[in-house]
């Protein structure tokens, strides 16, 4: 069954030809001679080292054990010898470690995930335990914790979001085109675990190859309970959970609400595919599809990369012009984070590596001119420029009245601002003022 939905008000629509890498197939990137794997790759607690220097490890072996429910297991992405366990720079967790492994080139594999029966015959708790061992991260959180909360919260609707609405970011689009079956199977597994009566897969109407691949799989008897929701003119930031739920189900969630409390669970296409691989092929999360693109890249590519690979090797493989690079970004040009060092490793949350020839948002040109463009593009229907002025004045009481806590920090407001005011910075500061006041 296929439903068509309009998109939300606000946001930014990027034309498909703006940095389009959707036509580039996924290529296997060679494993590097040395990988450095952080034991903190999510917003929870860091994993604890499960190996020591001098140990021989196999690809897929757990090298970082989850210490609590918010931590995620971390696995070796190559086989070889552990050469170093050192502190990893992390503001949230100064005690986090990283594990450096010298690759022996043999790719000896040892899965921590047991196989006892097909997933269709397994109990949801058994599947959940296997996913926990796989160390899959979705939107900076362990997918195991999300599915466990979904099961406890009596989820009614599972949403698999395939939308990629930022320029250059094509990893999930290529995954949907080339490995559609994995996403549908992963969706079915997630639906069983969560106990969801309804499962939606959200696609963009403009992504014709994704649409065609998804429609073919809808005819399969195994996926007859899955509904395809196509979004007309999908805008950024439709990757955000609350917006997806608003568009697909017409349910409005505030920052204090959780998706689980409202009866929803939202899983990305990449996480659904990884869940399928973990359950059916016993492969834990130790590699990632990364789009390497941007104005300073001579040969953009979509690469399947081992976790722990230095980003500098990806730039070299894609003919980067280092003289033109003004900023390196992990993720999209609006939602991504700056990369400070070419030795920074690829992590489970990196979907794109962008080499930009201009730093965004750049220097502020002049004061706010009151054009209200930021009002028009805000997907949460806020008043960004007004909130920014209140934040500068330190007025926490009025910021609370203007609902600054609902800001999702997507960057749409700063992107369209003709004065180049760094509105996201002020909104983030405003949210901290409100938290301190409360």
mmCIF file of N, CA and C in Angstrom, residues 204-252:
data_model
loop_
_atom_site.group_PDB
_atom_site.id
_atom_site.type_symbol
_atom_site.label_atom_id
_atom_site.label_comp_id
_atom_site.label_asym_id
_atom_site.label_seq_id
_atom_site.Cartn_x
_atom_site.Cartn_y
_atom_site.Cartn_z
ATOM 1 N N UNK A 204 11.227 9.675 -0.479
ATOM 2 C CA UNK A 204 10.972 10.918 -1.203
ATOM 3 C C UNK A 204 10.467 10.609 -2.603
ATOM 4 N N UNK A 205 9.405 11.295 -3.019
ATOM 5 C CA UNK A 205 8.840 11.100 -4.346
ATOM 6 C C UNK A 205 9.842 11.453 -5.441
ATOM 7 N N UNK A 206 10.753 12.383 -5.137
ATOM 8 C CA UNK A 206 11.748 12.817 -6.123
ATOM 9 C C UNK A 206 12.844 11.775 -6.343
ATOM 10 N N UNK A 207 13.043 10.884 -5.380
ATOM 11 C CA UNK A 207 14.064 9.839 -5.516
ATOM 12 C C UNK A 207 13.434 8.667 -6.270
ATOM 13 N N UNK A 208 13.375 8.773 -7.596
ATOM 14 C CA UNK A 208 12.621 7.809 -8.396
ATOM 15 C C UNK A 208 13.176 6.388 -8.301
ATOM 16 N N UNK A 209 14.514 6.250 -8.255
ATOM 17 C CA UNK A 209 15.101 4.913 -8.155
ATOM 18 C C UNK A 209 14.763 4.258 -6.826
ATOM 19 N N UNK A 210 14.756 5.042 -5.755
ATOM 20 C CA UNK A 210 14.376 4.520 -4.440
ATOM 21 C C UNK A 210 12.915 4.099 -4.451
ATOM 22 N N UNK A 211 12.074 4.940 -5.043
ATOM 23 C CA UNK A 211 10.645 4.640 -5.120
ATOM 24 C C UNK A 211 10.403 3.339 -5.881
ATOM 25 N N UNK A 212 11.049 3.196 -7.026
ATOM 26 C CA UNK A 212 10.842 2.006 -7.845
ATOM 27 C C UNK A 212 11.295 0.738 -7.116
ATOM 28 N N UNK A 213 12.453 0.814 -6.447
ATOM 29 C CA UNK A 213 12.952 -0.345 -5.713
ATOM 30 C C UNK A 213 12.013 -0.712 -4.574
ATOM 31 N N UNK A 214 11.502 0.303 -3.864
ATOM 32 C CA UNK A 214 10.604 0.040 -2.738
ATOM 33 C C UNK A 214 9.280 -0.561 -3.198
ATOM 34 N N UNK A 215 8.736 -0.057 -4.288
ATOM 35 C CA UNK A 215 7.460 -0.572 -4.797
ATOM 36 C C UNK A 215 7.586 -2.040 -5.206
ATOM 37 N N UNK A 216 8.737 -2.411 -5.776
ATOM 38 C CA UNK A 216 8.948 -3.820 -6.152
ATOM 39 C C UNK A 216 8.897 -4.731 -4.932
ATOM 40 N N UNK A 217 9.465 -4.301 -3.833
ATOM 41 C CA UNK A 217 9.482 -5.147 -2.640
ATOM 42 C C UNK A 217 8.136 -5.175 -1.929
ATOM 43 N N UNK A 218 7.311 -4.154 -2.157
ATOM 44 C CA UNK A 218 5.975 -4.159 -1.550
ATOM 45 C C UNK A 218 5.135 -5.327 -2.060
ATOM 46 N N UNK A 219 5.438 -5.786 -3.260
ATOM 47 C CA UNK A 219 4.682 -6.904 -3.835
ATOM 48 C C UNK A 219 5.035 -8.232 -3.183
ATOM 49 N N UNK A 220 6.124 -8.272 -2.419
ATOM 50 C CA UNK A 220 6.558 -9.500 -1.749
ATOM 51 C C UNK A 220 5.617 -9.812 -0.591
ATOM 52 N N UNK A 221 5.163 -11.044 -0.498
ATOM 53 C CA UNK A 221 4.222 -11.467 0.537
ATOM 54 C C UNK A 221 4.773 -11.260 1.946
ATOM 55 N N UNK A 222 6.102 -11.352 2.104
ATOM 56 C CA UNK A 222 6.711 -11.198 3.422
ATOM 57 C C UNK A 222 6.520 -9.795 3.982
ATOM 58 N N UNK A 223 6.299 -8.817 3.105
ATOM 59 C CA UNK A 223 6.242 -7.430 3.542
ATOM 60 C C UNK A 223 4.862 -6.820 3.318
ATOM 61 N N UNK A 224 3.851 -7.645 3.347
ATOM 62 C CA UNK A 224 2.500 -7.163 3.038
ATOM 63 C C UNK A 224 1.955 -6.195 4.094
ATOM 64 N N UNK A 225 2.518 -6.223 5.303
ATOM 65 C CA UNK A 225 2.043 -5.331 6.360
ATOM 66 C C UNK A 225 2.749 -3.972 6.342
ATOM 67 N N UNK A 226 3.715 -3.815 5.445
ATOM 68 C CA UNK A 226 4.466 -2.561 5.372
ATOM 69 C C UNK A 226 3.752 -1.564 4.452
ATOM 70 N N UNK A 227 3.661 -0.339 4.898
ATOM 71 C CA UNK A 227 3.065 0.742 4.111
ATOM 72 C C UNK A 227 4.168 1.670 3.617
ATOM 73 N N UNK A 228 4.091 2.045 2.354
ATOM 74 C CA UNK A 228 5.061 2.980 1.779
ATOM 75 C C UNK A 228 4.453 4.378 1.801
ATOM 76 N N UNK A 229 5.162 5.313 2.409
ATOM 77 C CA UNK A 229 4.707 6.703 2.461
ATOM 78 C C UNK A 229 5.663 7.540 1.628
ATOM 79 N N UNK A 230 5.174 8.111 0.556
ATOM 80 C CA UNK A 230 6.031 8.952 -0.297
ATOM 81 C C UNK A 230 5.755 10.425 0.009
ATOM 82 N N UNK A 231 6.844 11.169 0.169
ATOM 83 C CA UNK A 231 6.753 12.579 0.533
ATOM 84 C C UNK A 231 6.984 13.439 -0.702
ATOM 85 N N UNK A 232 6.055 14.328 -0.961
ATOM 86 C CA UNK A 232 6.189 15.232 -2.094
ATOM 87 C C UNK A 232 7.098 16.397 -1.720
ATOM 88 N N UNK A 233 8.141 16.576 -2.512
ATOM 89 C CA UNK A 233 9.089 17.671 -2.315
ATOM 90 C C UNK A 233 9.611 17.700 -0.879
ATOM 91 N N UNK A 234 10.272 16.622 -0.484
ATOM 92 C CA UNK A 234 10.802 16.499 0.880
ATOM 93 C C UNK A 234 11.830 17.589 1.158
ATOM 94 N N UNK A 235 11.687 18.250 2.286
ATOM 95 C CA UNK A 235 12.578 19.347 2.661
ATOM 96 C C UNK A 235 13.463 18.943 3.838
ATOM 97 N N UNK A 236 14.598 19.614 3.923
ATOM 98 C CA UNK A 236 15.434 19.519 5.112
ATOM 99 C C UNK A 236 14.747 20.305 6.230
ATOM 100 N N UNK A 237 14.682 19.841 7.486
ATOM 101 C CA UNK A 237 15.347 18.679 8.091
ATOM 102 C C UNK A 237 14.372 17.541 8.395
ATOM 103 N N UNK A 238 13.858 16.904 7.357
ATOM 104 C CA UNK A 238 12.867 15.851 7.569
ATOM 105 C C UNK A 238 13.478 14.558 8.113
ATOM 106 N N UNK A 239 14.778 14.583 8.457
ATOM 107 C CA UNK A 239 15.353 13.438 9.155
ATOM 108 C C UNK A 239 14.978 13.461 10.640
ATOM 109 N N UNK A 240 14.513 14.622 11.134
ATOM 110 C CA UNK A 240 14.217 14.783 12.557
ATOM 111 C C UNK A 240 12.955 14.012 12.919
ATOM 112 N N UNK A 241 13.014 13.259 14.016
ATOM 113 C CA UNK A 241 11.940 12.325 14.376
ATOM 114 C C UNK A 241 10.579 12.994 14.499
ATOM 115 N N UNK A 242 10.539 14.132 15.201
ATOM 116 C CA UNK A 242 9.239 14.767 15.440
ATOM 117 C C UNK A 242 8.595 15.238 14.141
ATOM 118 N N UNK A 243 9.421 15.689 13.188
ATOM 119 C CA UNK A 243 8.881 16.136 11.904
ATOM 120 C C UNK A 243 8.358 14.959 11.093
ATOM 121 N N UNK A 244 9.080 13.845 11.116
ATOM 122 C CA UNK A 244 8.626 12.653 10.384
ATOM 123 C C UNK A 244 7.273 12.192 10.917
ATOM 124 N N UNK A 245 7.135 12.182 12.227
ATOM 125 C CA UNK A 245 5.865 11.752 12.837
ATOM 126 C C UNK A 245 4.755 12.741 12.499
ATOM 127 N N UNK A 246 5.087 14.045 12.506
ATOM 128 C CA UNK A 246 4.076 15.057 12.166
ATOM 129 C C UNK A 246 3.565 14.870 10.748
ATOM 130 N N UNK A 247 4.497 14.619 9.804
ATOM 131 C CA UNK A 247 4.117 14.484 8.402
ATOM 132 C C UNK A 247 3.373 13.175 8.146
ATOM 133 N N UNK A 248 3.877 12.072 8.700
ATOM 134 C CA UNK A 248 3.308 10.755 8.384
ATOM 135 C C UNK A 248 2.015 10.447 9.141
ATOM 136 N N UNK A 249 1.922 10.931 10.374
ATOM 137 C CA UNK A 249 0.773 10.554 11.210
ATOM 138 C C UNK A 249 -0.050 11.738 11.686
ATOM 139 N N UNK A 250 0.410 12.961 11.422
ATOM 140 C CA UNK A 250 -0.342 14.130 11.847
ATOM 141 C C UNK A 250 -0.318 14.365 13.345
ATOM 142 N N UNK A 251 0.673 13.772 14.032
ATOM 143 C CA UNK A 251 0.784 13.906 15.490
ATOM 144 C C UNK A 251 1.880 14.903 15.817
ATOM 145 N N UNK A 252 1.541 15.910 16.618
ATOM 146 C CA UNK A 252 2.485 16.956 16.993
ATOM 147 C C UNK A 252 3.146 16.594 18.318
#
